[in-house]
mmCIF file of C-alpha atoms in Angstrom:
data_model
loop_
_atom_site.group_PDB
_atom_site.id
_atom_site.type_symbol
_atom_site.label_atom_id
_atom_site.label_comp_id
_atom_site.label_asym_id
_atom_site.label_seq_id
_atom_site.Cartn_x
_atom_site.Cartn_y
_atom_site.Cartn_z
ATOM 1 C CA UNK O 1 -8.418 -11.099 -4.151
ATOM 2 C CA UNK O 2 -8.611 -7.862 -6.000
ATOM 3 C CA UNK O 3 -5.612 -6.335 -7.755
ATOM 4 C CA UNK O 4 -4.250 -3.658 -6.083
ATOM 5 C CA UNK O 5 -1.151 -3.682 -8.533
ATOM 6 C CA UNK O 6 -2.507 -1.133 -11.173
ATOM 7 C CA UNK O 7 -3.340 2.416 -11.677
ATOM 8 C CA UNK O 8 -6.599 2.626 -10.329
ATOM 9 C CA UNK O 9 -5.293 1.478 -6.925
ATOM 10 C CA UNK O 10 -4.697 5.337 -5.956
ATOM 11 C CA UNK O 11 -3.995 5.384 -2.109
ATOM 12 C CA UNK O 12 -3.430 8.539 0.166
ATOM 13 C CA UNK O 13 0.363 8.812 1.584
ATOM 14 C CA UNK O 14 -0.168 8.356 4.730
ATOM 15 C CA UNK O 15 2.567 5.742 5.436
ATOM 16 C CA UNK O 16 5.357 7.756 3.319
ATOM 17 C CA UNK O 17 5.125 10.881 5.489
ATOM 18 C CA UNK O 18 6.324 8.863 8.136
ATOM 19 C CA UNK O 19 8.691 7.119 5.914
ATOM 20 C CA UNK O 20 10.545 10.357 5.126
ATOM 21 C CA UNK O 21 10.254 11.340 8.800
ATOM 22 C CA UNK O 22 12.570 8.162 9.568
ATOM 23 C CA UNK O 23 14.832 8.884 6.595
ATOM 24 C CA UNK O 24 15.610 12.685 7.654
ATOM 25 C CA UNK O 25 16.349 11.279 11.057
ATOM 26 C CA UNK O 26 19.277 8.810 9.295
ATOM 27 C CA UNK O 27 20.402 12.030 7.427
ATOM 28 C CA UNK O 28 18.892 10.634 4.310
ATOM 29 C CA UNK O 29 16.843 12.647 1.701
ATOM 30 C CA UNK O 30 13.506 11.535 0.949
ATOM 31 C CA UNK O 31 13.957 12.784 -3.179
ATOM 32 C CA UNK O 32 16.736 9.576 -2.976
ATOM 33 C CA UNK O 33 13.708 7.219 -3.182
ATOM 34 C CA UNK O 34 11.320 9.161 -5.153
ATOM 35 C CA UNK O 35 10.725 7.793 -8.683
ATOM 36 C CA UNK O 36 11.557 10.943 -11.468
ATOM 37 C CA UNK O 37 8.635 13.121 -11.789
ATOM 38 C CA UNK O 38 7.986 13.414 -8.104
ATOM 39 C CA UNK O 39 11.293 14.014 -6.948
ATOM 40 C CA UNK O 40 10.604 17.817 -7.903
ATOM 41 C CA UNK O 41 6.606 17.790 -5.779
ATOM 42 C CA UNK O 42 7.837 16.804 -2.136
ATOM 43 C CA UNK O 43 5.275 19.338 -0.507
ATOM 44 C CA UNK O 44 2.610 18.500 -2.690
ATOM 45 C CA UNK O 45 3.433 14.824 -2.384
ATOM 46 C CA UNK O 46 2.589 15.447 1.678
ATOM 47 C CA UNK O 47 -0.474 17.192 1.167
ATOM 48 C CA UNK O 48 -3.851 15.901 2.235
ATOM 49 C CA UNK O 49 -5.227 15.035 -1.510
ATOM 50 C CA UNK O 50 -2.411 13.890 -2.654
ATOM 51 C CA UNK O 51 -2.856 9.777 -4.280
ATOM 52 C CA UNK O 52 -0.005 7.705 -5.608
ATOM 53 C CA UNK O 53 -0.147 4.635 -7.574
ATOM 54 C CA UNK O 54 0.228 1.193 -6.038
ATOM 55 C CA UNK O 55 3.234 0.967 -8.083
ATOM 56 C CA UNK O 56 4.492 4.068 -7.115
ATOM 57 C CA UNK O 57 4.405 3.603 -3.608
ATOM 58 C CA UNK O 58 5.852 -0.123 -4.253
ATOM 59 C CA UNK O 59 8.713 1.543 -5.811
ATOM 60 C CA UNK O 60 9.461 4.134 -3.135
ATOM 61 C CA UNK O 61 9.504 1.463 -0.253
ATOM 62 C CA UNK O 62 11.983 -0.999 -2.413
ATOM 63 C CA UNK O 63 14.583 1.901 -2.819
ATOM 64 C CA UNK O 64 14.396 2.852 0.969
ATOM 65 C CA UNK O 65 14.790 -0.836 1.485
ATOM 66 C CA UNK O 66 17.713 -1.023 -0.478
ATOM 67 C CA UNK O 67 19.187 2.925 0.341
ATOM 68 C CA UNK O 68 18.614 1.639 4.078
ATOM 69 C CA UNK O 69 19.672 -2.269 3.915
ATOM 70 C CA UNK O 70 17.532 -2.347 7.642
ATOM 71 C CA UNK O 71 15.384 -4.650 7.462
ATOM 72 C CA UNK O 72 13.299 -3.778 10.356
ATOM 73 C CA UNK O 73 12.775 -0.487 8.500
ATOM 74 C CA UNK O 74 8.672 -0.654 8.564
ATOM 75 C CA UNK O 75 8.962 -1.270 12.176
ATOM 76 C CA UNK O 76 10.751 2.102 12.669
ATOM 77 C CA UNK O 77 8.300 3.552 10.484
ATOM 78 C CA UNK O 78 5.305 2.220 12.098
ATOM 79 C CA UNK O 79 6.450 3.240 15.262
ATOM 80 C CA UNK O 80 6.900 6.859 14.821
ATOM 81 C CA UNK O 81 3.019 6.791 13.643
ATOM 82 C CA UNK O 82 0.837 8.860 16.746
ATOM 83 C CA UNK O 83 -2.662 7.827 17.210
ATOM 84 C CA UNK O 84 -3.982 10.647 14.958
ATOM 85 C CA UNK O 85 -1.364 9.521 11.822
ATOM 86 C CA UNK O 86 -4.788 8.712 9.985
ATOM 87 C CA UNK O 87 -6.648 11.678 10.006
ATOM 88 C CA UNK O 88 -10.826 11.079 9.611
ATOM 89 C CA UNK O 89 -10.171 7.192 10.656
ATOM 90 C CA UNK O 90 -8.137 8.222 13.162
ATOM 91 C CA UNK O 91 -10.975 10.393 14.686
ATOM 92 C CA UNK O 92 -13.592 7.578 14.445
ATOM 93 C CA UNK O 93 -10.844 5.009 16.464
ATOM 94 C CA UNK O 94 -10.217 7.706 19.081
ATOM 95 C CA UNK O 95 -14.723 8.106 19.347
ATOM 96 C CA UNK O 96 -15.448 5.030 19.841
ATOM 97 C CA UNK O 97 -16.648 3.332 22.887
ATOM 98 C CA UNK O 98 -14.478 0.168 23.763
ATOM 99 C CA UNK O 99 -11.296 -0.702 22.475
ATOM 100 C CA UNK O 100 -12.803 -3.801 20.249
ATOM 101 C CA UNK O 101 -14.512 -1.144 18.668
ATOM 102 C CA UNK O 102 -11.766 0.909 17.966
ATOM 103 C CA UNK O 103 -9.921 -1.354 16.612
ATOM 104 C CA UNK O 104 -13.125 -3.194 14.553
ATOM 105 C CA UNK O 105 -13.789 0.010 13.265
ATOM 106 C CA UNK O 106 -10.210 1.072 11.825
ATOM 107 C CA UNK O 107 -9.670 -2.014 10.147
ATOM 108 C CA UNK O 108 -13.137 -1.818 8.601
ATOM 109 C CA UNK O 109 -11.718 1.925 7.033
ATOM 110 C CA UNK O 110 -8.176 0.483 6.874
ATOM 111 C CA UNK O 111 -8.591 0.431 2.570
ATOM 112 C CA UNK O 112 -8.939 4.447 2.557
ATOM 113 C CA UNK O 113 -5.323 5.270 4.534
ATOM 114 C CA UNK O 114 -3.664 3.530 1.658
ATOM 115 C CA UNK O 115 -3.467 0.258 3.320
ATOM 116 C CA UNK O 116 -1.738 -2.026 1.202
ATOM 117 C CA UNK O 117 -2.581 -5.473 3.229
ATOM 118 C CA UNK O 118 -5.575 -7.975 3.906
ATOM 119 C CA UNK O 119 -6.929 -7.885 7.311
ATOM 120 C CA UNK O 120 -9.540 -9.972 8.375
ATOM 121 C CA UNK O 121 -10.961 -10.721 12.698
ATOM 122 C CA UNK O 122 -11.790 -14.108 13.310
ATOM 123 C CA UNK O 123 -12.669 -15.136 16.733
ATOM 124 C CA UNK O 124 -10.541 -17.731 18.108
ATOM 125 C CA UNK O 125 -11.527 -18.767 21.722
ATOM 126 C CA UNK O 126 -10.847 -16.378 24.454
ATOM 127 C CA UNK O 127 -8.868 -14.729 21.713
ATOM 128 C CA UNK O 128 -9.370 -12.258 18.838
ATOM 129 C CA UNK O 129 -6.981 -12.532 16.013
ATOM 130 C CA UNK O 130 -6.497 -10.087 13.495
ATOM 131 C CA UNK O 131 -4.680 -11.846 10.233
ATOM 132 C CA UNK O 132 -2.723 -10.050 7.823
ATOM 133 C CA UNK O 133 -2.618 -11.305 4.498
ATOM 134 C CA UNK O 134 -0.478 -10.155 1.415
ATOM 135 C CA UNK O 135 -1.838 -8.607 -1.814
ATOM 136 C CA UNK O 136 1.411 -9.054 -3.307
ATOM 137 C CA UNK O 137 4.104 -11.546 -3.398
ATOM 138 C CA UNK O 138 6.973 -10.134 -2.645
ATOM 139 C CA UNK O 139 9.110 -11.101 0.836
ATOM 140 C CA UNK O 140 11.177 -7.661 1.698
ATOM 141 C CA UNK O 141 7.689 -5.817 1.015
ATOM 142 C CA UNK O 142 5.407 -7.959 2.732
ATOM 143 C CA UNK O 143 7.773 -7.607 5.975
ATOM 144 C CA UNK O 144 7.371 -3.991 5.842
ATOM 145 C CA UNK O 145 3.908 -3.230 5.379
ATOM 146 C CA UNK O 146 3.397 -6.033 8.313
ATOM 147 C CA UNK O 147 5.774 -4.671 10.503
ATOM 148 C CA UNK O 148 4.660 -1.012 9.702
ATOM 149 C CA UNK O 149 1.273 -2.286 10.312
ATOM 150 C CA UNK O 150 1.701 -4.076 13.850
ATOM 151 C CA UNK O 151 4.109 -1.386 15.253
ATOM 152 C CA UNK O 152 1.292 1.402 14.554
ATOM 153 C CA UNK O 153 -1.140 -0.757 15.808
ATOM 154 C CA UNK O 154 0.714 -1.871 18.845
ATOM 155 C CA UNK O 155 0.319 2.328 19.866
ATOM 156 C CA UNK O 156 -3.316 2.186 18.768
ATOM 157 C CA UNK O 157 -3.871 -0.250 21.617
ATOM 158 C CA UNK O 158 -1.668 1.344 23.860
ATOM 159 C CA UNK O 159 -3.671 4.582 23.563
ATOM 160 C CA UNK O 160 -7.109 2.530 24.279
ATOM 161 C CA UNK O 161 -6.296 0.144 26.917
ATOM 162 C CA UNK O 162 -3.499 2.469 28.433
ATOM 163 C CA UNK O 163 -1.053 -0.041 28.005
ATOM 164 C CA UNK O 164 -0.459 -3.375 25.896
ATOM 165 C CA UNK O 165 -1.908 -6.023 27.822
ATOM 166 C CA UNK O 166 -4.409 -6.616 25.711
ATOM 167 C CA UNK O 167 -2.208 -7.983 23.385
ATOM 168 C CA UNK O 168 -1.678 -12.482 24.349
ATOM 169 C CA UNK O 169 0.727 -12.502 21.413
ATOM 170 C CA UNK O 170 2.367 -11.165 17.755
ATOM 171 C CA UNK O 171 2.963 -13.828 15.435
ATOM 172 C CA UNK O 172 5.393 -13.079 12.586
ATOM 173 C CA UNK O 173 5.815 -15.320 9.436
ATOM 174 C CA UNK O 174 9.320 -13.282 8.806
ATOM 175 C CA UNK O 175 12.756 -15.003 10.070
ATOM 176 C CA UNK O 176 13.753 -14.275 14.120
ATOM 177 C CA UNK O 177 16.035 -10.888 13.155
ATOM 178 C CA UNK O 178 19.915 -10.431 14.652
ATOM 179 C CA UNK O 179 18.231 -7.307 16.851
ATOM 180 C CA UNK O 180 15.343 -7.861 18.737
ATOM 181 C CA UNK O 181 15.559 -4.722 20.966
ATOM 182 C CA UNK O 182 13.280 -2.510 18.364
ATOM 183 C CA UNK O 183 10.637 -5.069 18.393
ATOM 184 C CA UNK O 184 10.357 -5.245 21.843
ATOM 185 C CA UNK O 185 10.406 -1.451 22.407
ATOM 186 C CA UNK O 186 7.567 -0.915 18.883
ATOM 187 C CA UNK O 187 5.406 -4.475 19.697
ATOM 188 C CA UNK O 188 6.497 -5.151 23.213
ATOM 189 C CA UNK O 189 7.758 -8.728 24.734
ATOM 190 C CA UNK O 190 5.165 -11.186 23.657
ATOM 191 C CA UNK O 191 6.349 -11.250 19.714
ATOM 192 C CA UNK O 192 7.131 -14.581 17.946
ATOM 193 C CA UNK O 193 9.147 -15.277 14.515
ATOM 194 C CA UNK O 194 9.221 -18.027 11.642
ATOM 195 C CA UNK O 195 5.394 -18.686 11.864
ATOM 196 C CA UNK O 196 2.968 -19.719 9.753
ATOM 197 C CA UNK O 197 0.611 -16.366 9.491
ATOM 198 C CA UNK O 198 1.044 -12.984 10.247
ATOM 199 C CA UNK O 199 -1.785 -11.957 13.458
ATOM 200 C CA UNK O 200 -2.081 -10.341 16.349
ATOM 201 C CA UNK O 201 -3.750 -12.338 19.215
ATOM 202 C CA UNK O 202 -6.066 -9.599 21.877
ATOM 203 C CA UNK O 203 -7.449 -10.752 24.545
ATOM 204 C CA UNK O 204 -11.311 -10.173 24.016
ATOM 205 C CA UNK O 205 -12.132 -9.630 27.292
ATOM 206 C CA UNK O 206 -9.433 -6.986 28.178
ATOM 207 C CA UNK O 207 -10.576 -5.706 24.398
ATOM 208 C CA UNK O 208 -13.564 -4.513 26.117
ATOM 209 C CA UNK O 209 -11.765 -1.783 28.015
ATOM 210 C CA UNK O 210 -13.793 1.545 27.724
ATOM 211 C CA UNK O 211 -12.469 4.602 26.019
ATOM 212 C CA UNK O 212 -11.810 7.813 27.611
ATOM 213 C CA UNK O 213 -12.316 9.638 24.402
ATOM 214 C CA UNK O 214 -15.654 7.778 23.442
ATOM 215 C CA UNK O 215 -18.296 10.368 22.050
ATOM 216 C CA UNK O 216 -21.278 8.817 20.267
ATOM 217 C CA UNK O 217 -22.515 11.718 18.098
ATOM 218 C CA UNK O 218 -18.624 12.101 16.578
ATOM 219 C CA UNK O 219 -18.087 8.048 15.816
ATOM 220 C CA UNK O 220 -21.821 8.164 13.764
ATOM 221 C CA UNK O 221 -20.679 11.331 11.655
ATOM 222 C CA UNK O 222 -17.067 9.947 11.301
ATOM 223 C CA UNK O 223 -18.940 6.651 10.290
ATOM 224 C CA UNK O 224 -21.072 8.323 8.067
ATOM 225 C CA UNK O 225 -18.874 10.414 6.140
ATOM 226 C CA UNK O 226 -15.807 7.285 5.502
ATOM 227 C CA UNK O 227 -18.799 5.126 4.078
ATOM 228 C CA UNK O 228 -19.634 8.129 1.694
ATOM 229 C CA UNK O 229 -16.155 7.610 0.637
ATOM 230 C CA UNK O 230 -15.679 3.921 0.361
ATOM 231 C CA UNK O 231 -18.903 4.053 -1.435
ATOM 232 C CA UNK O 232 -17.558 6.318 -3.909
ATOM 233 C CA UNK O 233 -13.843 4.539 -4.430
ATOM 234 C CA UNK O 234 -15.385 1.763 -5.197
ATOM 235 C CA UNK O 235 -17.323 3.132 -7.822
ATOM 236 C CA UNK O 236 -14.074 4.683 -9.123
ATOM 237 C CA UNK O 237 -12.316 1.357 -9.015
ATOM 238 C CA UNK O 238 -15.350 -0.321 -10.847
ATOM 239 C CA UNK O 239 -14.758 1.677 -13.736
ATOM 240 C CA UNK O 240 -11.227 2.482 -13.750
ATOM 241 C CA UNK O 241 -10.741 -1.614 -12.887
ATOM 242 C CA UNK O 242 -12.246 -2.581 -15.893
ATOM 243 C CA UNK O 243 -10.642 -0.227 -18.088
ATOM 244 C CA UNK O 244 -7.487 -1.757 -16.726
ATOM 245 C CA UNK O 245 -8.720 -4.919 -18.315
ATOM 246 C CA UNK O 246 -9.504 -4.131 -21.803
ATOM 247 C CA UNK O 247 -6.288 -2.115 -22.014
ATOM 248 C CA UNK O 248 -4.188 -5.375 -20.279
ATOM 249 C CA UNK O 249 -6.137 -7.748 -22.880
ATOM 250 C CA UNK O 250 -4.107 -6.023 -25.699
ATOM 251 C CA UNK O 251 -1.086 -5.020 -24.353
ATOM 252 C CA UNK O 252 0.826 -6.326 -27.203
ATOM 253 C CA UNK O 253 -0.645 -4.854 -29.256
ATOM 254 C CA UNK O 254 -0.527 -0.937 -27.872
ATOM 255 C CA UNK O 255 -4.250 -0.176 -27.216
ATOM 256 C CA UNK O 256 -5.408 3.207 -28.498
ATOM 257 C CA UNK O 257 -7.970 5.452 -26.399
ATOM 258 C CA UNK O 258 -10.546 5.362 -29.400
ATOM 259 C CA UNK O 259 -10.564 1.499 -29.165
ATOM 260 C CA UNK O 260 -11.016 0.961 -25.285
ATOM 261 C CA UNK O 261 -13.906 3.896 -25.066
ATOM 262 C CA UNK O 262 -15.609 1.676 -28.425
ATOM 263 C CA UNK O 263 -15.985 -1.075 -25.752
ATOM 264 C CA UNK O 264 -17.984 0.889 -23.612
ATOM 265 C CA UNK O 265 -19.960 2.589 -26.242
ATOM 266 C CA UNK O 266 -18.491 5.938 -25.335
ATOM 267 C CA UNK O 267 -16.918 8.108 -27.958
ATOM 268 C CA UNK O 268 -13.024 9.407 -26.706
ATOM 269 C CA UNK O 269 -13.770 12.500 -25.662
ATOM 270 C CA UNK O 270 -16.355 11.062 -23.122
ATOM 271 C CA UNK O 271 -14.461 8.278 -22.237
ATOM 272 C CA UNK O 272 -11.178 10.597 -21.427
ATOM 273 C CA UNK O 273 -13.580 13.207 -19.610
ATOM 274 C CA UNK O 274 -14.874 10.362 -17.393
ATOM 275 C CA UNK O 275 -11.392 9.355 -16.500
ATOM 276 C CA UNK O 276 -10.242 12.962 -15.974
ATOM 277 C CA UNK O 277 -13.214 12.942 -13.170
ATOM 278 C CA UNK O 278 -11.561 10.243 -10.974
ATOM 279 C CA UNK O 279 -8.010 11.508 -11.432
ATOM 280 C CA UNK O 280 -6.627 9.298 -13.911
ATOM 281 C CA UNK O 281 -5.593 9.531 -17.816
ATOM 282 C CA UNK O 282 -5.556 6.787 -19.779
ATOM 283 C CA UNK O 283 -2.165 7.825 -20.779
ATOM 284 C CA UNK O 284 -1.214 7.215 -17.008
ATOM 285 C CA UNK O 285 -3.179 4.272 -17.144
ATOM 286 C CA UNK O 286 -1.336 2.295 -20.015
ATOM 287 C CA UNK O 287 1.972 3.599 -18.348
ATOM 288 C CA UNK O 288 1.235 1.851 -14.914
ATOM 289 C CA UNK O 289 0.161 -1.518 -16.745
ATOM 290 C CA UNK O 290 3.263 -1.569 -18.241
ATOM 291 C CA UNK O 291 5.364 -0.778 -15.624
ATOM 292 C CA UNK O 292 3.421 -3.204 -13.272
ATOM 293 C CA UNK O 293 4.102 -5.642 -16.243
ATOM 294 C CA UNK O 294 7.398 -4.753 -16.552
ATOM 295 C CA UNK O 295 8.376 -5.483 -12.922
ATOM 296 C CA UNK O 296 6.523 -8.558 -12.507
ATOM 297 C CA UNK O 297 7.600 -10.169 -15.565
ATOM 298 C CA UNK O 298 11.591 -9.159 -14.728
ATOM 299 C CA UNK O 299 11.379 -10.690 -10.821
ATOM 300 C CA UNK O 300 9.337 -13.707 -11.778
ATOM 301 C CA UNK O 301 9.715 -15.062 -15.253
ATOM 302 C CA UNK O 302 12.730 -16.040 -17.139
ATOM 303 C CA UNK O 303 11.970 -13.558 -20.218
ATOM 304 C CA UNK O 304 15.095 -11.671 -21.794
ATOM 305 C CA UNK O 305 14.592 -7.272 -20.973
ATOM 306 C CA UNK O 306 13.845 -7.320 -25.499
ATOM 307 C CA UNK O 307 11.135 -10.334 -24.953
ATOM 308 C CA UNK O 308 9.236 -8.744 -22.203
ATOM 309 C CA UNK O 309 9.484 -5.317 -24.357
ATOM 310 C CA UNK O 310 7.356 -7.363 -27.098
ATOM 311 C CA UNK O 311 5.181 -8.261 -24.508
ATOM 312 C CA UNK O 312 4.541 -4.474 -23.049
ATOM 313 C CA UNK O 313 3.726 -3.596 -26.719
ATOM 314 C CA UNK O 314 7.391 -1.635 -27.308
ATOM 315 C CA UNK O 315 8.498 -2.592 -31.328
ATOM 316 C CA UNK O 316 12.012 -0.773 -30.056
ATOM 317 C CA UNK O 317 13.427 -2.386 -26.833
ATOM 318 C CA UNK O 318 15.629 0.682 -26.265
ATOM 319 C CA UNK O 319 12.267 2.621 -25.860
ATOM 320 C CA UNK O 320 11.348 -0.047 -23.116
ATOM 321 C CA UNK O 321 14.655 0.655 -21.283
ATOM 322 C CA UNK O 322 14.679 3.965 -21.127
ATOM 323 C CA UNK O 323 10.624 4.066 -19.963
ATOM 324 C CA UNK O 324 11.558 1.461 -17.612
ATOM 325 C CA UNK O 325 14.895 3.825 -16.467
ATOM 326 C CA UNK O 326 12.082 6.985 -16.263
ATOM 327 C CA UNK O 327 9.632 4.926 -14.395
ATOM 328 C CA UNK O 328 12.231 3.577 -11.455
ATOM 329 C CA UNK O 329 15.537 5.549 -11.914
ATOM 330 C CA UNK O 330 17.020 2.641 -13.039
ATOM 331 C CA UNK O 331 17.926 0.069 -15.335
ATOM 332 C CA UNK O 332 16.062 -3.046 -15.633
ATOM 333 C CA UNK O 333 18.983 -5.320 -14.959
ATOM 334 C CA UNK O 334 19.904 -2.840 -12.459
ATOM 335 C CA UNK O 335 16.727 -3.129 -10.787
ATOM 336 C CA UNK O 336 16.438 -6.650 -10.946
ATOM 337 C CA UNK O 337 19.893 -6.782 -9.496
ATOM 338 C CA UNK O 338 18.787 -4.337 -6.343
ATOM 339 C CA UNK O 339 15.601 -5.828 -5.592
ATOM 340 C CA UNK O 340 17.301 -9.695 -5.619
ATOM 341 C CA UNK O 341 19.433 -8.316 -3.177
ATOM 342 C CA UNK O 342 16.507 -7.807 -0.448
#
């Protein structure tokens, strides 16, 4: 499974516009939830190029977890998602010819709308399942992103069968929630809890319902112009992936720019210009590692806030604490104490 957990992950932020769009409608701010340094770039933030981190979106959903204390949040979120929430892939869904297609063909593109979840179709019988799977291990976030996921994609299929009777079943890993009336209005009546995977089951033959707004000639340029782009993130991720690497190998020890561009025979002013080409410092780079670091090591090991400071490469652990205080707005036992609380 790749690592989606660093600072090459950039995604667009697709999901957070509709995020804010559900916290404005509970009178909430969006700026409560935005880490410092984008609290001040809302507008920009919403714009069509804009990327954030892995990290930084991870971070953003935690403190409207905890700001909120709903835990059927991503449902709400997915919800309010319209058929044309992803822009290009969007357009490719809505030109297709069948509904199987539509829906083979967004999750095929799901990686460039920021997706942070596995999805995989497997035939199974009359059946086809799509299976979520987690690149992360965290419970509150993995609820979200699935619920986010299946509410929006509950409307996809509502837009290209005209209704949701496509859909056999919704199977949920997540506990059977107090209120049930929001799932039944986002994923309709056929939704079951405490299971063992995360899928939705589609009839295949009902899948094969054809599409009012099928056009041919669009789908093949749509097609055409998405694989351009996958093509070229994952040459960006190649690069910026293995750079990720050398500077996580010594960590400890506070990498410098010279030394990581001497492993790829580059000298630094190369190496930086390289990185300055796919958006990305190695500056910001080092900073995400840590902070990546930082959180993983303060949820899931037993090391003391000064003994995971030696480990991020910090000689002064008061320099680690205030980073970590710039990075999420709050302490580290502070955020441990928030996130625990999910």
């Amino acid at each position: 499974m790749e690592n989606y957990q660093a600072s090459g992950s950039k995604v667009p932020p697709h999901l957070l516009r509709y995020l804010f769009q559900e916290l404005e409608a509970r009178g909430i701010r969006p700026e409560k939830i935005l880490p410092q340094g984008l609290q001040d770039n809302t507008s920009k933030l919403l714009s069509h190029n804009a990327r954030l981190s892995y990290q930084q979106s991870r971070l953003i959903i935690l403190k409207a977890l905890v700001l909120t204390g709903d835990e059927s949040l991503g449902l709400a979120v997915g919800y309010r998602q319209p058929i044309t929430s992803l822009g290009l892939v969007s357009l490719g869904v809505m030109a297709c010819a069948s509904s199987r297609e539509a829906l083979e063909f967004g999750i095929r593109y799901h990686r460039l709308t920021g997706s942070m979840l596995e999805i995989d179709v497997v035939p199974e019988a009359e059946h086809l399942a799509v299976i979520v799977r987690s690149r992360f291990h965290e419970p509150a976030l993995l609820s979200f992103f699935v619920q986010e996921l299946f509410a929006a994609m509950v409307g996809v299929v509502r837009f290209t069968t005209g209704g949701e009777t496509a859909i056999s079943q919704i199977q949920m890993m997540q506990p059977q929630p107090e209120k049930t009336g929001l799932y039944k209005q986002a994923l309709g009546p056929k939704v079951s809890f405490s299971c063992s995977r995360n899928a939705i089951l589609f009839n295949a033959q009902k899948l094969e319902h054809p599409q009012a707004t099928a056009d041919r000639f669009i789908r093949l340029e749509v097609e055409s112009l998405l694989a351009d782009m996958m093509s070229e993130e994952h040459n960006r991720l190649d690069f910026i992936r293995t750079v990720e690497e050398e500077v996580r190998r010594r960590l400890k020890t506070t990498p410098s720019v010279e030394e990581v561009a001497g492993v790829f025979s580059m000298s630094e002013r190369s190496f930086r210009r390289k990185l300055a080409a796919f958006q990305v410092s190695f500056r910001s780079i080092l900073s995400q590692i840590r902070q990546s670091q930082a959180i993983e090591l303060l949820l899931w090991s037993r090391l003391s806030t000064d003994e995971i400071a030696v480990e991020l490469g910090y000689s002064d652990p008061r320099v680690f604490r205030r980073a970590f205080k710039q990075w999420t707005g709050q302490t580290p036992s502070q955020f441990k104490k928030s996130t625990t609380q999910l």
